[in-house]
Amino acid sequence: GLFSTLQTALQFTEANRIRITPEMHDQLADFELLANDLRSRPTAIAELVPDHPVAIGPHDASGKGMGGAWFPATTNSNLSRLLWRAKFPESIQSELVSDSNPTGTINNSQFVLVQHVDCSGRTIVPLGDNIAQVAWQHKGSVTTATPTAYLLRLNSLHQRHFRYLAKPDYLPGPLNLMADDLSRLWHLTDSQLLSYFNIKYPQDQPW
C-alpha cells in the first residue's frame, strides 16, 4: 500500500532526476516509521498469510454516505453482528463524481470492526461491489497519485497498527442490499434503522 506515489514519481523523471513532491515525502516518512517500528514490534506471520476469517462484511458508498455490516465468520468469534454508517459532509458530497457532476474530483471507492473486536493476528474479509476497489486493495497500489493512493496507504498502516490481515472480495451489486440500505437510508434515525434491519434482515440475535 505504500508504493503508489513512488511508482508515479519513477514514471515522470526529469533529466534522470526524480522530483521529490510533498506526497513522496509523506510516503518516504511512512517507510522510515515502519523501519523504526519493526525494531520493537516484528510482523507476525498471521499479518501476512491469510487464515480462516474471523469476520466478513459487506460495505458500500453512495453520494450521501457510506455504510456496511459485519458478521462473525466462525462459531468461536466473539463478534456480535454490527451495523455501521457515516454520512459525507456537504464538502465531500459536492465533489463526488456522478452523472450530474462529471467534473467532480472524488470517486467514492473505499474499518470500524477493530473498535469492537480484537482482530490482532486474524484475517477479515470486507465485501464490496466495486470491482476496481477490490482489485486496488488486492494489488496494494495504483499508478497515479490520486486519493486512492492515500486510501491504500492508510489501509496498510491501519492493518499494521491493529495487526490484522484484510482479504477483500467482490460481492455483486444485487446481493449487496444491506450495505446499500446503510449508505442510503439517511431519512431513518439510528433506532429506526435498527428496527428496519430487524424486520427486513432478521437474525438469530437482534441487530
GROMACS .gro file of C-alpha atoms in nm:
model
  207
    1GLY     CA    1   0.000   0.000   0.000
    2LEU     CA    2   0.298   0.236   0.018
    3PHE     CA    3   0.429   0.218  -0.338
    4SER     CA    4   0.170   0.413  -0.540
    5THR     CA    5   0.331   0.756  -0.516
    6LEU     CA    6   0.682   0.617  -0.561
    7GLN     CA    7   0.575   0.437  -0.878
    8THR     CA    8   0.426   0.758  -1.011
    9ALA     CA    9   0.747   0.950  -0.936
   10LEU     CA   10   0.954   0.699  -1.134
   11GLN     CA   11   0.726   0.744  -1.435
   12PHE     CA   12   0.794   1.116  -1.461
   13THR     CA   13   1.166   1.169  -1.411
   14GLU     CA   14   1.335   1.490  -1.525
   15ALA     CA   15   1.683   1.455  -1.680
   16ASN     CA   16   1.746   1.134  -1.484
   17ARG     CA   17   1.637   1.304  -1.163
   18ILE     CA   18   1.331   1.231  -0.951
   19ARG     CA   19   1.134   1.527  -0.823
   20ILE     CA   20   1.052   1.483  -0.453
   21THR     CA   21   0.693   1.602  -0.408
   22PRO     CA   22   0.510   1.653  -0.077
   23GLU     CA   23   0.328   1.323  -0.144
   24MET     CA   24   0.662   1.144  -0.184
   25HIS     CA   25   0.787   1.299   0.139
   26ASP     CA   26   0.482   1.155   0.315
   27GLN     CA   27   0.537   0.805   0.179
   28LEU     CA   28   0.912   0.807   0.249
   29ALA     CA   29   0.826   0.913   0.605
   30ASP     CA   30   0.597   0.609   0.625
   31PHE     CA   31   0.884   0.379   0.529
   32GLU     CA   32   1.101   0.539   0.798
   33LEU     CA   33   0.822   0.496   1.053
   34LEU     CA   34   0.781   0.127   0.962
   35ALA     CA   35   1.157   0.063   0.970
   36ASN     CA   36   1.180   0.208   1.321
   37ASP     CA   37   0.864   0.027   1.435
   38LEU     CA   38   0.993  -0.312   1.318
   39ARG     CA   39   1.280  -0.288   1.565
   40SER     CA   40   1.041  -0.309   1.857
   41ARG     CA   41   0.745  -0.493   1.703
   42PRO     CA   42   0.821  -0.762   1.444
   43THR     CA   43   0.550  -0.857   1.194
   44ALA     CA   44   0.364  -1.177   1.282
   45ILE     CA   45   0.304  -1.447   1.019
   46ALA     CA   46  -0.072  -1.404   1.075
   47GLU     CA   47  -0.043  -1.049   0.943
   48LEU     CA   48   0.093  -1.178   0.612
   49VAL     CA   49  -0.062  -1.522   0.549
   50PRO     CA   50  -0.443  -1.541   0.534
   51ASP     CA   51  -0.627  -1.774   0.772
   52HIS     CA   52  -0.996  -1.859   0.814
   53PRO     CA   53  -1.155  -1.515   0.860
   54VAL     CA   54  -1.290  -1.404   1.197
   55ALA     CA   55  -1.534  -1.159   1.036
   56ILE     CA   56  -1.693  -1.098   0.699
   57GLY     CA   57  -1.889  -0.791   0.598
   58PRO     CA   58  -2.048  -0.613   0.301
   59HIS     CA   59  -1.996  -0.239   0.259
   60ASP     CA   60  -2.098   0.031   0.014
   61ALA     CA   61  -2.078   0.404  -0.053
   62SER     CA   62  -2.334   0.632  -0.214
   63GLY     CA   63  -2.343   1.001  -0.294
   64LYS     CA   64  -2.470   1.073   0.058
   65GLY     CA   65  -2.251   0.849   0.272
   66MET     CA   66  -2.112   0.503   0.338
   67GLY     CA   67  -2.215   0.204   0.546
   68GLY     CA   68  -2.191  -0.168   0.597
   69ALA     CA   69  -2.237  -0.467   0.824
   70TRP     CA   70  -2.002  -0.712   0.992
   71PHE     CA   71  -2.084  -1.076   1.070
   72PRO     CA   72  -1.891  -1.334   1.272
   73ALA     CA   73  -1.732  -1.576   1.025
   74THR     CA   74  -1.664  -1.857   1.272
   75THR     CA   75  -1.856  -2.016   1.558
   76ASN     CA   76  -1.585  -1.917   1.807
   77SER     CA   77  -1.587  -1.548   1.709
   78ASN     CA   78  -1.680  -1.307   1.988
   79LEU     CA   79  -1.817  -1.054   1.739
   80SER     CA   80  -2.181  -0.952   1.756
   81ARG     CA   81  -2.350  -0.858   1.431
   82LEU     CA   82  -2.261  -0.497   1.369
   83LEU     CA   83  -2.408  -0.218   1.155
   84TRP     CA   84  -2.217   0.100   1.077
   85ARG     CA   85  -2.267   0.410   0.863
   86ALA     CA   86  -2.121   0.758   0.820
   87LYS     CA   87  -2.270   1.046   0.626
   88PHE     CA   88  -2.047   1.251   0.397
   89PRO     CA   89  -2.026   1.626   0.474
   90GLU     CA   90  -2.152   1.864   0.208
   91SER     CA   91  -1.794   1.948   0.106
   92ILE     CA   92  -1.744   1.584   0.005
   93GLN     CA   93  -2.089   1.533  -0.150
   94SER     CA   94  -2.045   1.832  -0.380
   95GLU     CA   95  -1.718   1.694  -0.520
   96LEU     CA   96  -1.830   1.335  -0.586
   97VAL     CA   97  -1.815   1.221  -0.946
   98SER     CA   98  -2.166   1.138  -1.074
   99ASP     CA   99  -2.381   1.163  -1.387
  100SER     CA  100  -2.498   1.506  -1.276
  101ASN     CA  101  -2.146   1.613  -1.166
  102PRO     CA  102  -1.896   1.464  -1.415
  103THR     CA  103  -1.630   1.720  -1.322
  104GLY     CA  104  -1.621   1.615  -0.957
  105THR     CA  105  -1.283   1.539  -0.802
  106ILE     CA  106  -1.371   1.245  -0.574
  107ASN     CA  107  -1.464   0.893  -0.674
  108ASN     CA  108  -1.638   0.724  -0.377
  109SER     CA  109  -1.446   0.394  -0.398
  110GLN     CA  110  -1.336   0.260  -0.034
  111PHE     CA  111  -1.260  -0.030   0.930
  112VAL     CA  112  -1.496   0.023   1.235
  113LEU     CA  113  -1.454  -0.351   1.310
  114VAL     CA  114  -1.131  -0.322   1.511
  115GLN     CA  115  -1.304  -0.086   1.755
  116HIS     CA  116  -1.548  -0.363   1.852
  117VAL     CA  117  -1.346  -0.686   1.841
  118ASP     CA  118  -0.977  -0.777   1.872
  119CYS     CA  119  -0.861  -0.860   1.519
  120SER     CA  120  -0.495  -0.898   1.610
  121GLY     CA  121  -0.347  -1.193   1.424
  122ARG     CA  122  -0.676  -1.258   1.244
  123THR     CA  123  -0.798  -1.239   0.887
  124ILE     CA  124  -1.106  -1.034   0.796
  125VAL     CA  125  -1.296  -1.024   0.466
  126PRO     CA  126  -1.461  -0.694   0.364
  127LEU     CA  127  -1.702  -0.739   0.072
  128GLY     CA  128  -1.772  -0.470  -0.187
  129ASP     CA  129  -1.949  -0.437  -0.521
  130ASN     CA  130  -1.685  -0.203  -0.666
  131ILE     CA  131  -1.457  -0.427  -0.875
  132ALA     CA  132  -1.191  -0.157  -0.913
  133GLN     CA  133  -1.173  -0.104  -0.536
  134VAL     CA  134  -1.132  -0.476  -0.468
  135ALA     CA  135  -0.860  -0.500  -0.735
  136TRP     CA  136  -0.672  -0.200  -0.595
  137GLN     CA  137  -0.676  -0.347  -0.244
  138HIS     CA  138  -0.551  -0.685  -0.368
  139LYS     CA  139  -0.271  -0.520  -0.565
  140GLY     CA  140  -0.196  -0.270  -0.292
  141SER     CA  141  -0.109   0.013  -0.527
  142VAL     CA  142  -0.220   0.231  -0.817
  143THR     CA  143  -0.006   0.410  -1.074
  144THR     CA  144  -0.144   0.756  -1.002
  145ALA     CA  145  -0.103   0.992  -0.708
  146THR     CA  146  -0.479   1.013  -0.652
  147PRO     CA  147  -0.688   0.989  -0.332
  148THR     CA  148  -0.694   0.613  -0.398
  149ALA     CA  149  -0.319   0.601  -0.335
  150TYR     CA  150  -0.367   0.771   0.002
  151LEU     CA  151  -0.652   0.536   0.096
  152LEU     CA  152  -0.433   0.234   0.017
  153ARG     CA  153  -0.154   0.389   0.223
  154LEU     CA  154  -0.384   0.447   0.522
  155ASN     CA  155  -0.532   0.098   0.484
  156SER     CA  156  -0.184  -0.057   0.506
  157LEU     CA  157  -0.084   0.148   0.810
  158HIS     CA  158  -0.418   0.062   0.974
  159GLN     CA  159  -0.353  -0.311   0.926
  160ARG     CA  160  -0.002  -0.273   1.066
  161HIS     CA  161  -0.123  -0.080   1.372
  162PHE     CA  162  -0.407  -0.321   1.457
  163ARG     CA  163  -0.214  -0.634   1.347
  164TYR     CA  164  -0.477  -0.789   1.120
  165LEU     CA  165  -0.488  -0.905   0.759
  166ALA     CA  166  -0.767  -0.792   0.526
  167LYS     CA  167  -0.856  -1.000   0.220
  168PRO     CA  168  -1.126  -0.806   0.035
  169ASP     CA  169  -1.358  -0.988  -0.201
  170TYR     CA  170  -1.621  -0.895  -0.457
  171LEU     CA  171  -1.994  -0.909  -0.386
  172PRO     CA  172  -2.223  -0.840  -0.686
  173GLY     CA  173  -2.439  -0.530  -0.651
  174PRO     CA  174  -2.776  -0.713  -0.646
  175LEU     CA  175  -2.654  -0.911  -0.342
  176ASN     CA  176  -2.520  -0.607  -0.158
  177LEU     CA  177  -2.861  -0.490  -0.035
  178MET     CA  178  -2.777  -0.443   0.334
  179ALA     CA  179  -2.480  -0.217   0.260
  180ASP     CA  180  -2.685  -0.028   0.000
  181ASP     CA  181  -2.951   0.045   0.264
  182LEU     CA  182  -2.692   0.154   0.519
  183SER     CA  183  -2.531   0.401   0.280
  184ARG     CA  184  -2.861   0.547   0.156
  185LEU     CA  185  -3.140   0.544   0.418
  186TRP     CA  186  -3.042   0.873   0.581
  187HIS     CA  187  -3.404   0.968   0.647
  188LEU     CA  188  -3.406   0.699   0.920
  189THR     CA  189  -3.265   0.765   1.266
  190ASP     CA  190  -3.026   0.506   1.412
  191SER     CA  191  -3.305   0.345   1.619
  192GLN     CA  192  -3.538   0.341   1.317
  193LEU     CA  193  -3.261   0.184   1.110
  194LEU     CA  194  -3.216  -0.094   1.366
  195SER     CA  195  -3.591  -0.162   1.363
  196TYR     CA  196  -3.586  -0.167   0.983
  197PHE     CA  197  -3.299  -0.420   0.980
  198ASN     CA  198  -3.467  -0.640   1.241
  199ILE     CA  199  -3.771  -0.660   1.013
  200LYS     CA  200  -3.607  -0.680   0.670
  201TYR     CA  201  -3.293  -0.876   0.763
  202PRO     CA  202  -3.388  -1.074   1.076
  203GLN     CA  203  -3.108  -1.260   1.258
  204ASP     CA  204  -3.098  -1.520   1.534
  205GLN     CA  205  -3.000  -1.229   1.761
  206PRO     CA  206  -3.125  -0.867   1.724
  207TRP     CA  207  -2.905  -0.618   1.541
   0.00000   0.00000   0.00000
